[in-house]
Amino acid sequence: MAKPFSEIGNDAIQSKGWLAAHKWLILRRVSQLGVLALFLLGPLAGIWIIKGNLSSSLLFDTVPMTEPVVFLQMLATGLVPATDAIIGVAIVAGFYFLVGGRVFCSWVCPVNMITDAAHWLRERLGIRGGARFSRNLRYWMLGMVLLLSAVTGTMAYEMFNPVSILHRGIIFGVGLAWSVVIAIFLFDFLVAKRGWCTHLCPMGGLYSVIGRYSLLKIAADKREACNDCMDCFIVCPEPQVIKPALKGAKKGLSPVILASECTNCGRCIDVCSEDVFSFGTRFNKYEKLGSEIGSAQKV
Amino acid sequence: MSEATENKPTNAARTMSRRQFLADTARTACGVGLLGLGIGVYSDRAGALPANALRPPGAKPEEDFLAACTRCGLCVRDCPYDMLHLGKMGDDVPLGTPYFFAREAGCEMCEDIPCVPVCPTGALDHDLTNINDSRMGLAVVSDEETCIAFLGLRCEVCFNICPIRGEAITLDKKHNERTGKHSLFIPTVHSEACTGCGKCEEACILDEAAIRVLPNHLVQGKLQAHYRKGWEEKAKAGEALVTPDTEHRYNLPEGMRYEHAGEGLIMDDADASKSDAINILNRGFGD
Ligand code: SF4
Ligand code: SF4
Ligand code: SF4
Ligand code: SF4
Ligand code: SF4
């Protein structure tokens, strides 16, 4: 049972080769850094493909984008947002509605690289214990953030939000933003395992809600091949989402990972030596199993 | 709450777990509430704009501005003069919001105001289409002891640099009491024209500017609503509204009158050669 963390994924590396066993991880990092690079191309090289930062931006000087948590805070203050913000949030929310809300977390958010690194180090050093939070805390946090805007009449959480602070810091000048990086890293490293992204971040909470019925989903379609190595559970930032899909055959549950907290990171695909998981739509295999299973699987 | 305290005899374990659930929920709510309180207090403290920081043109009143601005920096990017900044962590301004310091670099008052239409949220009001209507702040001559115009020297740098030259700042001619024979050219700001662009403060030649541009609410007075300016009311009504002006009588020489509305002494026969003091006096004695 207690396989050392350093050996997680070794089976997959052996059977598929290192590259294939890190494919989605590498693509994800490329995407995360690529998004940052796109934003930096303007200020550093004068090539303005995208302007602004994650909170609001302008693509090719025409397509507005606005981040949904920021937008909801604006609404909560009682302000009527301008058209660009409304169009912008529709574009962003629409995109994540299709591909899965937490694709933002695993493919875009710069904080994810920090919390992933903290988790990796924590596991490598075998640090145990610390604070435990409910995974639902993020939804409470989201409620608190919106309530705070309603009460203070300002976007109070934006004074604190590590995602926007870090991203803006990288694009517009760091100031003391590195202190936020260190704080988040130390929190996840020492205080709580996967503390921030899996338990606390209200943005992760809202993106889970947005992507609840997303088209793009991971499925354990070859779940009969699972050899119970448990590697996927160890690498998954939200391991609770895997079980119904991977182990639910007897209960007649769909192999599609339908839980909204799945970040579509694909790490489970990487580490599985038996190629149990793959990307698909929420409907693949789902319909084949019959409608009564479909209704039993409502998450 | 009442449901949990009422004993449900059916299933003790269920009651326990429900109690547990309620206790957990209460604890979570308290914890998150406390955190929220902390963030609220912190953001309130750290959310105040220092007096010398000015918002971009068209910015909504500060409270609404902080509700609307997503801190995206699009306004900063579209300013061709790079004089707007986004508050960095550790800066004295509300985190991530756009501002400028007049003394460092004022707003050049671009005719097309590129910083405003790009704002996605309306934190910068899109209704602002004429830059002269913007009110980023208000200039004040804050130190008459060092402004060299008050010392009797010719400066007028602020007057000349002002993008709405001659309207936002005028030079008022005053008598130089010290020398007894020279004039002072005193820069005087007019709030009905000053946009608060900050160019005057930026340009002031002193080591520390004697003219400052500050947010309007910090510098602008407001007369009580019941005040009526007699001279304005009189002009509006075409006559004095209180006691009618008595006809003033001066023992003036023939051909001269006195006008109370400001013109002063008038000579009907205003011949330049006759209008100097000697001539006037002489005339009084009948030539
Ligand atoms: S949970 Fe929050 S911090 Fe973590 S990746 Fe998602 S948005 Fe970023
Ligand atoms: S189930 Fe797979 S794709 Fe979803 S979060 Fe876990 S590891 Fe990532
Ligand atoms: S009016 Fe011009 S100079 Fe002034 S803030 Fe806007 S873009 Fe910059
Ligand atoms: S463009 Fe508007 S929302 Fe963005 S930073 Fe400037 S004022 Fe704020
Ligand atoms: S701030 Fe100064 S330069 Fe700008 S309009 Fe006012 S008086 Fe003129």
XYZ file of C-alpha atoms and ligand atoms in Angstrom:
626
model
C 0.000 0.000 0.000
C 2.521 2.542 1.112
C 4.343 2.941 -2.141
C 6.913 5.746 -1.891
C 5.825 8.845 -3.785
C 8.907 8.749 -5.960
C 7.726 5.456 -7.462
C 4.293 6.699 -8.467
C 3.952 6.439 -12.207
C 6.968 4.190 -12.642
C 4.820 1.433 -14.075
C 3.498 3.800 -16.685
C 6.981 5.055 -17.528
C 8.079 1.468 -17.977
C 5.199 0.465 -20.198
C 4.791 3.687 -22.223
C 8.085 5.497 -21.919
C 8.801 8.684 -19.976
C 7.427 11.080 -22.543
C 4.083 9.350 -22.945
C 3.803 9.020 -19.187
C 4.188 12.795 -18.845
C 2.368 13.876 -21.966
C -0.517 15.756 -20.406
C 1.605 17.162 -17.636
C 4.006 18.611 -20.182
C 1.185 19.947 -22.373
C -0.359 21.523 -19.335
C 2.842 23.292 -18.357
C 3.280 24.431 -21.940
C -0.234 25.804 -21.838
C 0.216 27.540 -18.479
C 3.528 29.081 -19.484
C 2.204 29.769 -22.972
C -0.655 31.831 -21.607
C 1.797 33.826 -19.527
C 4.063 34.213 -22.554
C 1.173 35.519 -24.669
C 0.397 38.127 -22.049
C 4.077 39.035 -21.750
C 4.652 39.316 -25.489
C 3.036 42.740 -25.444
C 4.954 44.447 -22.673
C 8.248 42.693 -23.444
C 8.301 42.478 -27.221
C 5.605 44.915 -28.295
C 3.541 42.162 -29.901
C 0.041 42.782 -28.641
C -1.871 39.576 -29.175
C -3.533 39.877 -25.835
C -3.627 42.877 -23.556
C -4.555 43.221 -19.908
C -4.441 40.356 -17.459
C -6.549 37.392 -16.383
C -9.088 39.655 -14.667
C -9.987 41.381 -17.930
C -8.239 41.303 -21.236
C -8.582 42.180 -24.874
C -7.645 39.619 -27.528
C -6.453 40.973 -30.893
C -7.716 44.361 -29.742
C -11.295 43.179 -30.315
C -12.399 40.207 -28.211
C -13.051 41.230 -24.612
C -12.675 38.686 -21.832
C -13.576 39.062 -18.192
C -12.959 36.617 -15.398
C -16.187 35.274 -13.845
C -15.214 35.608 -10.159
C -14.252 39.217 -10.703
C -17.456 39.757 -12.639
C -19.625 38.268 -9.897
C -17.887 40.456 -7.342
C -18.721 43.442 -9.489
C -22.364 42.392 -9.637
C -22.378 41.814 -5.887
C -21.296 45.389 -5.239
C -24.562 46.386 -6.877
C -22.915 47.929 -9.897
C -24.204 47.502 -13.426
C -21.197 46.376 -15.485
C -20.471 47.855 -18.890
C -21.243 45.859 -22.031
C -17.673 44.791 -22.650
C -17.514 43.140 -19.257
C -20.782 41.299 -19.893
C -19.696 40.078 -23.332
C -16.308 39.223 -21.873
C -17.647 37.107 -19.075
C -20.024 35.327 -21.435
C -17.102 34.383 -23.662
C -14.977 33.115 -20.788
C -17.753 31.311 -18.956
C -19.021 29.847 -22.229
C -15.607 28.467 -23.043
C -15.177 26.833 -19.653
C -18.739 25.617 -19.710
C -17.729 23.544 -22.737
C -14.246 22.366 -21.860
C -14.722 22.048 -18.106
C -14.475 24.912 -15.664
C -11.443 23.686 -13.902
C -9.532 23.559 -17.141
C -8.788 27.090 -16.025
C -7.118 25.658 -12.933
C -5.008 23.029 -14.600
C -4.252 24.651 -17.932
C -4.210 28.403 -17.297
C -3.935 29.483 -13.669
C -0.350 30.408 -12.737
C -0.923 29.532 -9.076
C -1.423 25.906 -10.059
C 2.258 25.557 -10.879
C 3.124 26.740 -7.388
C 0.680 24.504 -5.576
C 1.682 21.537 -7.743
C 5.313 22.165 -6.865
C 4.472 22.448 -3.175
C 2.534 19.215 -3.307
C 5.333 17.425 -5.122
C 7.911 18.535 -2.575
C 5.637 17.757 0.334
C 5.109 14.224 -0.898
C 8.752 13.703 -1.832
C 9.808 14.710 1.666
C 7.018 12.654 3.140
C 5.555 15.488 5.169
C 2.370 14.352 6.861
C -0.292 15.949 8.963
C -1.212 19.586 9.146
C -4.593 21.195 8.872
C -7.486 19.404 7.226
C -10.268 21.226 5.506
C -13.450 20.146 3.870
C -13.360 20.227 0.078
C -16.578 22.172 0.248
C -14.807 25.032 1.949
C -14.140 26.608 -1.459
C -17.860 27.105 -2.000
C -18.125 28.751 1.387
C -15.184 30.905 0.420
C -16.940 31.859 -2.802
C -20.036 32.848 -0.855
C -17.929 34.850 1.564
C -16.140 36.651 -1.267
C -19.416 37.706 -2.850
C -20.933 38.684 0.474
C -17.854 40.738 1.181
C -18.314 42.639 -2.064
C -21.952 43.238 -1.244
C -21.123 44.526 2.238
C -18.075 46.641 1.418
C -19.261 47.787 -1.988
C -15.793 47.123 -3.406
C -14.020 44.102 -4.832
C -12.468 43.457 -1.457
C -11.238 39.977 -2.306
C -9.117 41.379 -5.106
C -6.835 42.831 -2.442
C -6.137 39.248 -1.452
C -6.755 36.992 -4.452
C -3.447 35.180 -5.105
C -4.446 34.295 -8.673
C -4.957 37.842 -9.859
C -2.139 39.194 -7.703
C 0.338 36.742 -9.151
C -0.789 37.108 -12.740
C -0.909 40.884 -12.581
C 2.441 40.846 -10.817
C 4.033 38.895 -13.643
C 2.541 41.088 -16.361
C 2.596 44.534 -14.780
C 5.466 44.382 -12.297
C 5.936 42.265 -9.246
C 6.179 44.606 -6.292
C 5.730 42.407 -3.269
C 3.629 39.855 -5.180
C 6.358 37.255 -4.641
C 5.335 37.209 -0.972
C 1.988 35.776 -2.089
C 3.800 33.087 -4.039
C 5.829 32.144 -0.988
C 2.782 32.220 1.268
C 0.782 29.921 -0.995
C 3.735 27.605 -1.466
C 4.392 27.332 2.263
C 0.711 26.862 2.977
C 0.454 23.907 0.624
C 3.886 22.606 1.539
C 3.616 22.688 5.302
C 0.144 23.614 6.497
C -2.268 21.538 4.464
C -1.929 18.951 1.736
C -3.284 20.449 -1.480
C -4.645 23.107 0.825
C -5.276 25.995 -1.497
C -6.455 24.666 -4.863
C -8.365 21.638 -3.675
C -9.954 23.111 -0.585
C -9.926 26.872 -0.311
C -9.648 28.773 -3.574
C -13.033 30.348 -4.338
C -12.113 30.642 -7.998
C -11.653 26.900 -8.158
C -15.083 26.710 -6.550
C -16.790 28.849 -9.155
C -15.021 27.125 -12.029
C -16.227 23.793 -10.675
C -19.762 25.113 -10.839
C -19.302 26.520 -14.338
C -17.923 23.255 -15.689
C -20.415 21.012 -14.007
C -22.089 20.010 -17.242
C -19.099 20.456 -19.488
C -18.780 18.578 -22.732
C -15.136 17.624 -22.320
C -14.649 14.986 -19.651
C -12.157 12.335 -18.671
C -13.468 8.779 -18.771
C -12.146 5.571 -17.291
C -13.394 3.738 -20.351
C -11.060 0.799 -19.970
C -11.751 0.398 -16.291
C -11.794 -3.415 -16.496
C -8.050 -3.179 -17.129
C -7.374 -1.340 -13.840
C -4.790 -3.271 -11.804
C -5.416 -1.332 -8.591
C -2.014 0.286 -8.486
C -3.765 3.403 -7.116
C -1.311 5.714 -8.872
C -4.111 7.811 -10.326
C -5.555 8.435 -6.872
C -2.179 9.628 -5.642
C -1.494 12.076 -8.463
C -5.032 13.390 -8.806
C -5.604 16.740 -7.100
C -9.237 15.744 -6.586
C -9.018 11.958 -6.018
C -12.601 11.710 -4.790
C -13.812 12.245 -8.365
C -12.133 9.126 -9.722
C -13.769 6.483 -7.586
C -17.330 6.491 -8.955
C -16.058 6.306 -12.531
C -13.262 3.826 -12.003
C -14.882 1.560 -9.443
C -18.555 2.126 -10.175
C -19.085 -0.624 -12.731
C -20.913 -2.844 -10.276
C -23.206 -0.028 -9.237
C -23.836 0.675 -12.880
C -22.125 4.059 -12.759
C -20.809 5.660 -15.903
C -17.053 5.473 -16.507
C -17.106 9.189 -17.293
C -15.696 11.311 -14.501
C -18.692 13.534 -14.079
C -17.800 15.240 -10.814
C -17.384 18.930 -11.448
C -14.193 19.201 -9.414
C -12.139 17.163 -11.901
C -9.683 19.628 -13.423
C -9.327 17.789 -16.738
C -5.606 17.834 -16.125
C -5.100 14.406 -17.633
C -2.538 13.385 -15.077
C -4.496 10.182 -14.431
C -4.091 9.305 -18.106
C -0.347 9.848 -17.799
C 0.302 7.670 -14.779
C -1.893 4.758 -15.708
C 0.178 1.920 -17.117
C -2.984 0.234 -18.377
C -4.295 3.242 -20.309
C -7.582 3.127 -18.457
C -8.329 6.834 -18.817
C -8.816 9.008 -21.856
C -10.326 12.338 -22.841
C -13.803 12.203 -24.314
C -17.158 13.884 -24.085
C -19.542 13.599 -21.207
C -21.731 11.448 -23.476
C -19.210 8.801 -24.490
C -20.089 5.450 -22.973
C -22.703 7.258 -21.024
C -25.493 6.626 -23.467
C -24.440 3.077 -24.193
C -25.087 2.218 -20.565
C -28.709 3.143 -20.740
C -30.707 6.000 -19.401
C -31.457 4.586 -15.966
C -27.745 4.582 -15.234
C -27.554 8.099 -16.519
C -30.031 9.314 -13.987
C -28.381 7.375 -11.180
C -25.110 9.094 -11.996
C -26.379 12.640 -11.627
C -23.613 14.325 -9.692
C -31.182 24.443 14.121
C -34.429 23.586 15.921
C -34.667 20.347 14.001
C -31.408 19.153 15.426
C -32.141 20.039 19.027
C -35.528 18.356 18.883
C -34.781 14.754 19.617
C -35.566 12.470 16.784
C -36.145 9.140 18.442
C -36.069 7.233 15.148
C -32.360 6.994 14.675
C -29.848 8.099 17.296
C -26.919 7.685 14.959
C -28.583 9.876 12.407
C -29.165 12.548 14.984
C -25.546 12.374 15.976
C -24.331 12.719 12.440
C -26.752 15.523 11.855
C -25.457 17.252 14.951
C -21.975 16.658 13.719
C -22.956 18.131 10.387
C -24.477 21.202 11.973
C -21.497 21.659 14.236
C -19.161 21.364 11.265
C -21.256 23.777 9.284
C -21.293 26.281 12.112
C -17.563 25.956 12.523
C -16.958 26.418 8.809
C -19.275 29.403 8.711
C -17.469 31.000 11.656
C -14.034 30.309 10.227
C -14.881 31.614 6.782
C -16.725 34.541 8.347
C -13.679 35.492 10.380
C -11.462 35.249 7.344
C -13.934 37.432 5.474
C -13.867 39.959 8.274
C -10.081 39.958 8.137
C -10.041 40.520 4.383
C -12.721 43.190 4.732
C -10.799 45.138 7.363
C -7.537 44.721 5.500
C -9.004 45.852 2.203
C -10.601 48.808 3.939
C -7.244 49.860 5.395
C -5.244 49.188 2.280
C -7.969 50.398 -0.054
C -7.555 54.123 0.499
C -5.966 56.206 -2.207
C -3.178 58.515 -1.012
C -3.875 62.215 -1.522
C -1.399 62.714 -4.335
C -2.539 59.746 -6.434
C -4.942 60.609 -9.217
C -7.232 58.343 -11.217
C -7.286 58.257 -15.037
C -9.700 60.546 -16.871
C -13.355 59.636 -16.578
C -12.883 57.605 -13.408
C -16.083 57.118 -11.456
C -16.188 58.473 -7.896
C -13.719 56.475 -5.829
C -16.267 54.223 -4.148
C -17.895 53.204 -7.438
C -14.520 52.984 -9.068
C -13.379 50.355 -6.579
C -16.584 48.442 -7.214
C -16.142 48.446 -10.978
C -12.449 48.307 -11.797
C -11.267 44.741 -12.417
C -7.655 45.921 -12.211
C -6.911 44.695 -15.696
C -4.593 47.502 -16.711
C -6.067 47.973 -20.176
C -6.226 51.719 -19.563
C -2.568 51.657 -18.582
C -1.658 49.817 -21.767
C -3.536 52.140 -24.070
C -2.059 55.337 -22.696
C 0.454 56.396 -25.340
C 2.425 58.384 -22.764
C 2.839 55.535 -20.281
C 1.978 57.818 -17.414
C -0.616 55.530 -15.823
C 0.456 52.753 -13.466
C -1.238 49.781 -11.847
C -0.834 49.645 -8.085
C 1.712 46.970 -7.266
C 1.673 45.028 -4.072
C 3.502 47.152 -1.545
C 2.613 50.409 -3.307
C 0.584 52.919 -1.413
C -2.460 52.640 -3.686
C -5.299 50.093 -3.682
C -3.797 46.959 -5.148
C -3.938 46.669 -8.900
C -5.861 49.870 -9.588
C -4.677 52.477 -12.098
C -3.305 55.816 -10.893
C -0.772 58.492 -11.660
C 1.267 60.947 -9.678
C 1.084 64.417 -11.198
C 4.607 65.307 -10.153
C 6.025 62.255 -11.934
C 4.066 62.593 -15.145
C 0.714 64.195 -15.700
C -1.980 63.269 -18.190
C -1.369 64.744 -21.631
C -5.103 65.093 -22.206
C -5.208 63.171 -25.490
C -7.984 64.443 -27.662
C -9.233 60.895 -28.416
C -8.830 59.770 -24.757
C -7.649 56.243 -25.673
C -7.557 55.108 -22.043
C -11.317 55.431 -21.555
C -13.134 53.428 -24.268
C -10.856 50.435 -23.673
C -12.013 50.097 -20.061
C -14.250 47.029 -20.126
C -16.111 47.741 -16.940
C -17.132 51.347 -17.145
C -14.908 52.181 -14.180
C -13.765 54.855 -16.590
C -16.958 56.439 -17.802
C -17.419 55.985 -21.551
C -19.632 59.050 -21.617
C -16.514 61.145 -21.353
C -15.838 62.155 -24.930
C -14.360 65.599 -24.460
C -11.190 65.448 -22.409
C -11.808 69.014 -21.207
C -14.783 67.666 -19.264
C -12.658 65.267 -17.247
C -12.031 66.009 -13.600
C -9.072 63.969 -12.422
C -8.396 66.446 -9.673
C -8.015 70.148 -9.124
C -4.886 72.261 -9.115
C -4.216 74.440 -6.084
C -1.436 76.931 -5.596
C -0.513 75.422 -2.298
C 2.464 77.502 -1.252
C 2.463 81.229 -1.783
C 5.692 81.550 0.155
C 7.776 79.673 -2.366
C 5.929 80.114 -5.675
C 8.264 82.617 -7.291
C 5.392 84.482 -8.884
C 4.413 85.597 -5.404
C 7.996 86.695 -4.815
C 7.655 89.084 -7.689
C 9.560 87.066 -10.289
C 8.254 86.164 -13.699
C 7.642 82.422 -13.988
C 4.278 81.472 -15.491
C 5.501 77.976 -16.271
C 2.318 76.377 -14.920
C 0.254 78.919 -16.793
C 2.019 78.180 -20.043
C 2.108 74.399 -19.792
C -1.562 74.046 -18.950
C -3.288 72.230 -21.840
C -6.216 74.615 -21.447
C -3.967 77.582 -21.258
C -5.562 80.804 -20.174
C -8.691 79.141 -18.870
C -7.724 76.749 -16.089
C -4.988 79.075 -14.884
C -5.052 82.812 -15.405
C -2.442 85.287 -14.334
C -3.898 87.888 -12.040
C -2.044 91.136 -11.946
C -1.462 92.384 -8.407
C 0.450 95.290 -7.023
C 3.865 94.407 -5.609
C 3.697 95.988 -2.164
C 7.332 95.243 -1.476
C 8.803 97.296 -4.296
C 5.868 99.617 -4.502
C 6.200 99.931 -8.241
C 6.103 96.479 -9.857
C 3.426 93.941 -10.579
C 2.973 90.356 -9.462
C 1.625 87.883 -11.994
C -0.238 85.501 -9.735
C -1.306 82.111 -11.122
C -4.952 81.591 -10.256
C -6.729 78.291 -10.860
C -10.323 78.154 -12.064
C -12.153 75.003 -11.107
C -14.702 75.339 -13.892
C -11.931 74.670 -16.416
C -9.170 72.728 -14.622
C -9.243 69.013 -15.484
C -6.675 68.009 -12.900
C -4.343 66.691 -15.573
C -1.377 67.444 -13.341
C 0.838 69.043 -15.992
C 1.234 72.210 -13.914
C 2.463 70.312 -10.877
C 4.743 68.238 -13.060
C 6.220 71.365 -14.608
C 6.535 73.597 -11.538
C 10.169 74.677 -11.483
C 10.628 74.489 -7.718
C 12.330 71.565 -5.981
C 8.960 70.829 -4.448
C 6.011 72.038 -6.468
C 4.131 75.042 -5.120
C 1.131 74.108 -7.243
C -0.371 70.698 -6.517
C -3.092 68.701 -8.173
C -5.236 66.840 -5.682
C -8.501 64.930 -5.809
C -11.346 67.439 -5.947
C -12.940 66.303 -2.721
C -9.770 67.153 -0.826
C -9.477 70.710 -2.009
C -12.721 72.035 -3.339
C -14.949 74.100 -1.081
C -18.707 74.069 -1.286
C -20.869 77.019 -0.481
C -24.043 76.357 1.472
C -27.016 76.157 -0.823
C -28.711 79.196 0.684
C -25.971 81.584 -0.329
C -26.948 84.040 -3.036
C -24.375 86.301 -4.562
C -25.988 89.719 -4.605
C -24.179 90.873 -7.692
C -25.215 87.835 -9.644
C -28.826 88.096 -8.524
C -28.794 91.732 -9.437
C -27.497 90.961 -12.903
C -30.098 88.259 -13.326
C -32.960 90.487 -12.206
C -31.629 93.533 -13.984
C -31.948 95.607 -10.812
C -31.038 95.512 -7.181
C -33.308 93.209 -5.217
C -32.877 94.820 -1.804
C -32.740 98.566 -1.269
C -32.414 100.310 -4.564
C -29.010 101.827 -5.143
C -29.006 105.450 -4.259
C -27.751 107.700 -6.926
C -24.175 108.503 -6.006
C -23.129 112.023 -6.441
C -19.608 113.137 -7.037
C -18.513 116.553 -7.597
C -17.007 115.652 -10.913
C -15.875 118.069 -13.554
C -18.088 118.484 -16.535
C -17.945 115.618 -19.053
C -17.057 112.969 -16.481
C -19.123 110.223 -14.883
C -18.588 107.414 -12.451
C -19.781 103.901 -13.265
C -20.384 101.623 -10.285
C -20.556 98.317 -12.099
C -16.801 98.341 -12.470
C -15.780 100.707 -15.197
C -15.031 103.472 -12.789
C -14.274 106.918 -14.059
C -15.571 107.635 -17.548
C -14.815 110.628 -19.608
C -17.304 111.367 -22.297
C -14.667 113.096 -24.318
C -12.047 110.363 -24.105
C -9.297 111.881 -26.058
C -5.972 110.259 -25.281
C -4.135 113.473 -25.208
C -6.550 114.834 -22.697
C -6.840 111.834 -20.478
C -3.713 112.088 -18.419
C -3.907 113.357 -14.884
C -2.622 116.798 -15.628
C -5.185 117.365 -18.339
C -7.994 116.138 -16.175
C -6.989 118.396 -13.370
C -6.529 121.234 -15.698
C -9.882 120.640 -17.223
C -11.485 120.814 -13.828
C -10.271 124.382 -13.615
C -11.762 125.239 -16.935
C -9.406 125.909 -19.789
S -8.047 26.346 -7.512
Fe -7.681 28.556 -7.655
S -5.487 28.830 -7.446
Fe -5.847 26.667 -7.822
S -5.581 26.436 -9.982
Fe -7.760 26.770 -9.646
S -8.040 29.005 -9.779
Fe -5.858 28.620 -9.599
S -9.472 12.720 -12.467
Fe -7.695 12.835 -13.766
S -8.047 14.634 -15.013
Fe -9.455 14.761 -13.293
S -8.338 15.974 -11.822
Fe -7.940 13.843 -11.372
S -6.040 13.384 -12.418
Fe -6.834 15.261 -13.278
S -5.842 61.082 -21.774
Fe -4.009 60.324 -22.801
S -2.287 60.874 -21.474
Fe -4.158 61.085 -20.291
S -4.336 59.108 -19.240
Fe -5.570 58.994 -21.066
S -4.222 58.105 -22.576
Fe -2.910 58.813 -20.902
S -9.277 49.609 -17.884
Fe -10.920 50.001 -16.419
S -11.141 48.072 -15.303
Fe -9.156 48.005 -16.324
S -7.699 48.802 -14.819
Fe -8.337 50.540 -16.086
S -10.038 51.423 -14.962
Fe -9.738 49.378 -14.149
S -4.131 70.476 -13.577
Fe -2.913 72.284 -13.983
S -2.234 72.048 -16.076
Fe -3.948 70.612 -15.780
S -5.773 71.716 -16.404
Fe -5.547 72.069 -14.214
S -4.389 73.936 -14.072
Fe -4.141 73.223 -16.160
